[in-house]
Amino acid sequence: MGIAEGLLEKELNKDKKYFQLSNTNDDEILSSTTSWIWTDSNLICHVLVDGESYKVYFKTNKLVDSDNELEMYEPVAIDKIIKIKKQE
């Protein structure tokens, strides 16, 4: 999560204490202490900043853990940020 938070801090020009990340499945709040493993090359999360919600798509690099034969992906850049419209 630390890498994603760092990328968002740069992109949003805000310290991570001013935004909140959540996963896209159940909107579980994510932080640097969350043990959420990204095993999909399509890394997407939600971010709440200044009362507005956005969907964030990351560009990724594949990481291979040869000991466990586990494929994981790390975010390396933000691909796009899309504002989520509020349902009325």
PDB file of N, CA and C in Angstrom, residues 35-72:
ATOM      1  N   SER A  35      -2.949  -5.795   5.182  1.00  0.00           N
ATOM      2  CA  SER A  35      -2.262  -6.897   4.495  1.00  0.00           C
ATOM      3  C   SER A  35      -3.064  -7.305   3.264  1.00  0.00           C
ATOM      4  N   TRP A  36      -3.206  -6.387   2.350  1.00  0.00           N
ATOM      5  CA  TRP A  36      -3.948  -6.628   1.120  1.00  0.00           C
ATOM      6  C   TRP A  36      -2.939  -6.872   0.020  1.00  0.00           C
ATOM      7  N   ILE A  37      -2.954  -8.080  -0.557  1.00  0.00           N
ATOM      8  CA  ILE A  37      -1.987  -8.444  -1.588  1.00  0.00           C
ATOM      9  C   ILE A  37      -2.627  -8.262  -2.955  1.00  0.00           C
ATOM     10  N   TRP A  38      -1.936  -7.545  -3.806  1.00  0.00           N
ATOM     11  CA  TRP A  38      -2.422  -7.362  -5.160  1.00  0.00           C
ATOM     12  C   TRP A  38      -1.861  -8.467  -6.037  1.00  0.00           C
ATOM     13  N   THR A  39      -2.716  -9.416  -6.412  1.00  0.00           N
ATOM     14  CA  THR A  39      -2.284 -10.545  -7.230  1.00  0.00           C
ATOM     15  C   THR A  39      -2.841 -10.440  -8.636  1.00  0.00           C
ATOM     16  N   ASP A  40      -3.331  -9.287  -8.982  1.00  0.00           N
ATOM     17  CA  ASP A  40      -3.928  -9.064 -10.291  1.00  0.00           C
ATOM     18  C   ASP A  40      -3.181  -7.922 -10.971  1.00  0.00           C
ATOM     19  N   SER A  41      -2.922  -8.087 -12.250  1.00  0.00           N
ATOM     20  CA  SER A  41      -2.202  -7.032 -12.970  1.00  0.00           C
ATOM     21  C   SER A  41      -3.055  -5.779 -13.151  1.00  0.00           C
ATOM     22  N   ASN A  42      -4.366  -5.910 -13.001  1.00  0.00           N
ATOM     23  CA  ASN A  42      -5.270  -4.765 -13.116  1.00  0.00           C
ATOM     24  C   ASN A  42      -5.520  -4.191 -11.728  1.00  0.00           C
ATOM     25  N   LEU A  43      -4.587  -3.393 -11.257  1.00  0.00           N
ATOM     26  CA  LEU A  43      -4.722  -2.820  -9.921  1.00  0.00           C
ATOM     27  C   LEU A  43      -5.614  -1.595  -9.972  1.00  0.00           C
ATOM     28  N   ILE A  44      -6.706  -1.694  -9.238  1.00  0.00           N
ATOM     29  CA  ILE A  44      -7.687  -0.613  -9.187  1.00  0.00           C
ATOM     30  C   ILE A  44      -8.098  -0.434  -7.731  1.00  0.00           C
ATOM     31  N   CYS A  45      -8.208   0.795  -7.296  1.00  0.00           N
ATOM     32  CA  CYS A  45      -8.733   1.055  -5.958  1.00  0.00           C
ATOM     33  C   CYS A  45      -9.570   2.324  -6.008  1.00  0.00           C
ATOM     34  N   HIS A  46     -10.280   2.569  -4.936  1.00  0.00           N
ATOM     35  CA  HIS A  46     -11.037   3.804  -4.784  1.00  0.00           C
ATOM     36  C   HIS A  46     -10.264   4.722  -3.856  1.00  0.00           C
ATOM     37  N   VAL A  47     -10.381   6.010  -4.089  1.00  0.00           N
ATOM     38  CA  VAL A  47      -9.765   6.986  -3.189  1.00  0.00           C
ATOM     39  C   VAL A  47     -10.805   8.058  -2.873  1.00  0.00           C
ATOM     40  N   LEU A  48     -10.880   8.424  -1.609  1.00  0.00           N
ATOM     41  CA  LEU A  48     -11.763   9.485  -1.159  1.00  0.00           C
ATOM     42  C   LEU A  48     -10.889  10.656  -0.743  1.00  0.00           C
ATOM     43  N   VAL A  49     -11.073  11.778  -1.424  1.00  0.00           N
ATOM     44  CA  VAL A  49     -10.282  12.970  -1.126  1.00  0.00           C
ATOM     45  C   VAL A  49     -11.188  14.197  -1.235  1.00  0.00           C
ATOM     46  N   ASP A  50     -11.147  15.029  -0.232  1.00  0.00           N
ATOM     47  CA  ASP A  50     -11.963  16.250  -0.186  1.00  0.00           C
ATOM     48  C   ASP A  50     -13.443  15.965  -0.425  1.00  0.00           C
ATOM     49  N   GLY A  51     -13.936  14.846   0.107  1.00  0.00           N
ATOM     50  CA  GLY A  51     -15.351  14.506  -0.019  1.00  0.00           C
ATOM     51  C   GLY A  51     -15.757  13.941  -1.364  1.00  0.00           C
ATOM     52  N   GLU A  52     -14.833  13.779  -2.276  1.00  0.00           N
ATOM     53  CA  GLU A  52     -15.113  13.233  -3.606  1.00  0.00           C
ATOM     54  C   GLU A  52     -14.479  11.850  -3.736  1.00  0.00           C
ATOM     55  N   SER A  53     -15.165  10.946  -4.455  1.00  0.00           N
ATOM     56  CA  SER A  53     -14.651   9.592  -4.672  1.00  0.00           C
ATOM     57  C   SER A  53     -14.125   9.447  -6.090  1.00  0.00           C
ATOM     58  N   TYR A  54     -13.020   8.727  -6.206  1.00  0.00           N
ATOM     59  CA  TYR A  54     -12.382   8.490  -7.496  1.00  0.00           C
ATOM     60  C   TYR A  54     -11.990   7.022  -7.609  1.00  0.00           C
ATOM     61  N   LYS A  55     -11.978   6.518  -8.829  1.00  0.00           N
ATOM     62  CA  LYS A  55     -11.453   5.187  -9.113  1.00  0.00           C
ATOM     63  C   LYS A  55     -10.076   5.396  -9.724  1.00  0.00           C
ATOM     64  N   VAL A  56      -9.075   4.712  -9.161  1.00  0.00           N
ATOM     65  CA  VAL A  56      -7.689   4.889  -9.586  1.00  0.00           C
ATOM     66  C   VAL A  56      -7.194   3.606 -10.239  1.00  0.00           C
ATOM     67  N   TYR A  57      -6.656   3.738 -11.443  1.00  0.00           N
ATOM     68  CA  TYR A  57      -6.084   2.616 -12.187  1.00  0.00           C
ATOM     69  C   TYR A  57      -4.566   2.789 -12.189  1.00  0.00           C
ATOM     70  N   PHE A  58      -3.858   1.724 -11.814  1.00  0.00           N
ATOM     71  CA  PHE A  58      -2.404   1.771 -11.737  1.00  0.00           C
ATOM     72  C   PHE A  58      -1.758   0.976 -12.867  1.00  0.00           C
ATOM     73  N   LYS A  59      -0.616   1.448 -13.349  1.00  0.00           N
ATOM     74  CA  LYS A  59       0.264   0.647 -14.199  1.00  0.00           C
ATOM     75  C   LYS A  59       1.097  -0.196 -13.247  1.00  0.00           C
ATOM     76  N   THR A  60       1.394  -1.438 -13.644  1.00  0.00           N
ATOM     77  CA  THR A  60       2.052  -2.357 -12.715  1.00  0.00           C
ATOM     78  C   THR A  60       3.264  -3.049 -13.316  1.00  0.00           C
ATOM     79  N   ASN A  61       4.097  -3.560 -12.418  1.00  0.00           N
ATOM     80  CA  ASN A  61       5.199  -4.461 -12.770  1.00  0.00           C
ATOM     81  C   ASN A  61       4.941  -5.787 -12.082  1.00  0.00           C
ATOM     82  N   LYS A  62       5.224  -6.857 -12.789  1.00  0.00           N
ATOM     83  CA  LYS A  62       5.025  -8.193 -12.242  1.00  0.00           C
ATOM     84  C   LYS A  62       6.197  -8.565 -11.340  1.00  0.00           C
ATOM     85  N   LEU A  63       5.877  -9.097 -10.176  1.00  0.00           N
ATOM     86  CA  LEU A  63       6.872  -9.603  -9.237  1.00  0.00           C
ATOM     87  C   LEU A  63       6.618 -11.095  -9.071  1.00  0.00           C
ATOM     88  N   VAL A  64       7.666 -11.894  -9.045  1.00  0.00           N
ATOM     89  CA  VAL A  64       7.500 -13.330  -8.866  1.00  0.00           C
ATOM     90  C   VAL A  64       8.255 -13.758  -7.619  1.00  0.00           C
ATOM     91  N   ASP A  65       7.545 -14.402  -6.728  1.00  0.00           N
ATOM     92  CA  ASP A  65       8.152 -14.971  -5.525  1.00  0.00           C
ATOM     93  C   ASP A  65       8.452 -16.431  -5.842  1.00  0.00           C
ATOM     94  N   SER A  66       9.692 -16.723  -6.196  1.00  0.00           N
ATOM     95  CA  SER A  66      10.056 -18.072  -6.638  1.00  0.00           C
ATOM     96  C   SER A  66       9.925 -19.102  -5.520  1.00  0.00           C
ATOM     97  N   ASP A  67      10.046 -18.684  -4.268  1.00  0.00           N
ATOM     98  CA  ASP A  67       9.897 -19.622  -3.155  1.00  0.00           C
ATOM     99  C   ASP A  67       8.467 -20.144  -3.047  1.00  0.00           C
ATOM    100  N   ASN A  68       7.515 -19.260  -3.198  1.00  0.00           N
ATOM    101  CA  ASN A  68       6.106 -19.635  -3.049  1.00  0.00           C
ATOM    102  C   ASN A  68       5.386 -19.757  -4.382  1.00  0.00           C
ATOM    103  N   GLU A  69       6.088 -19.505  -5.471  1.00  0.00           N
ATOM    104  CA  GLU A  69       5.504 -19.517  -6.813  1.00  0.00           C
ATOM    105  C   GLU A  69       4.254 -18.639  -6.875  1.00  0.00           C
ATOM    106  N   LEU A  70       4.353 -17.493  -6.258  1.00  0.00           N
ATOM    107  CA  LEU A  70       3.245 -16.555  -6.204  1.00  0.00           C
ATOM    108  C   LEU A  70       3.553 -15.362  -7.093  1.00  0.00           C
ATOM    109  N   GLU A  71       2.598 -14.998  -7.924  1.00  0.00           N
ATOM    110  CA  GLU A  71       2.739 -13.805  -8.761  1.00  0.00           C
ATOM    111  C   GLU A  71       2.030 -12.649  -8.074  1.00  0.00           C
ATOM    112  N   MET A  72       2.728 -11.544  -7.957  1.00  0.00           N
ATOM    113  CA  MET A  72       2.132 -10.339  -7.408  1.00  0.00           C
ATOM    114  C   MET A  72       2.490  -9.188  -8.334  1.00  0.00           C
TER     115      MET A  72
END
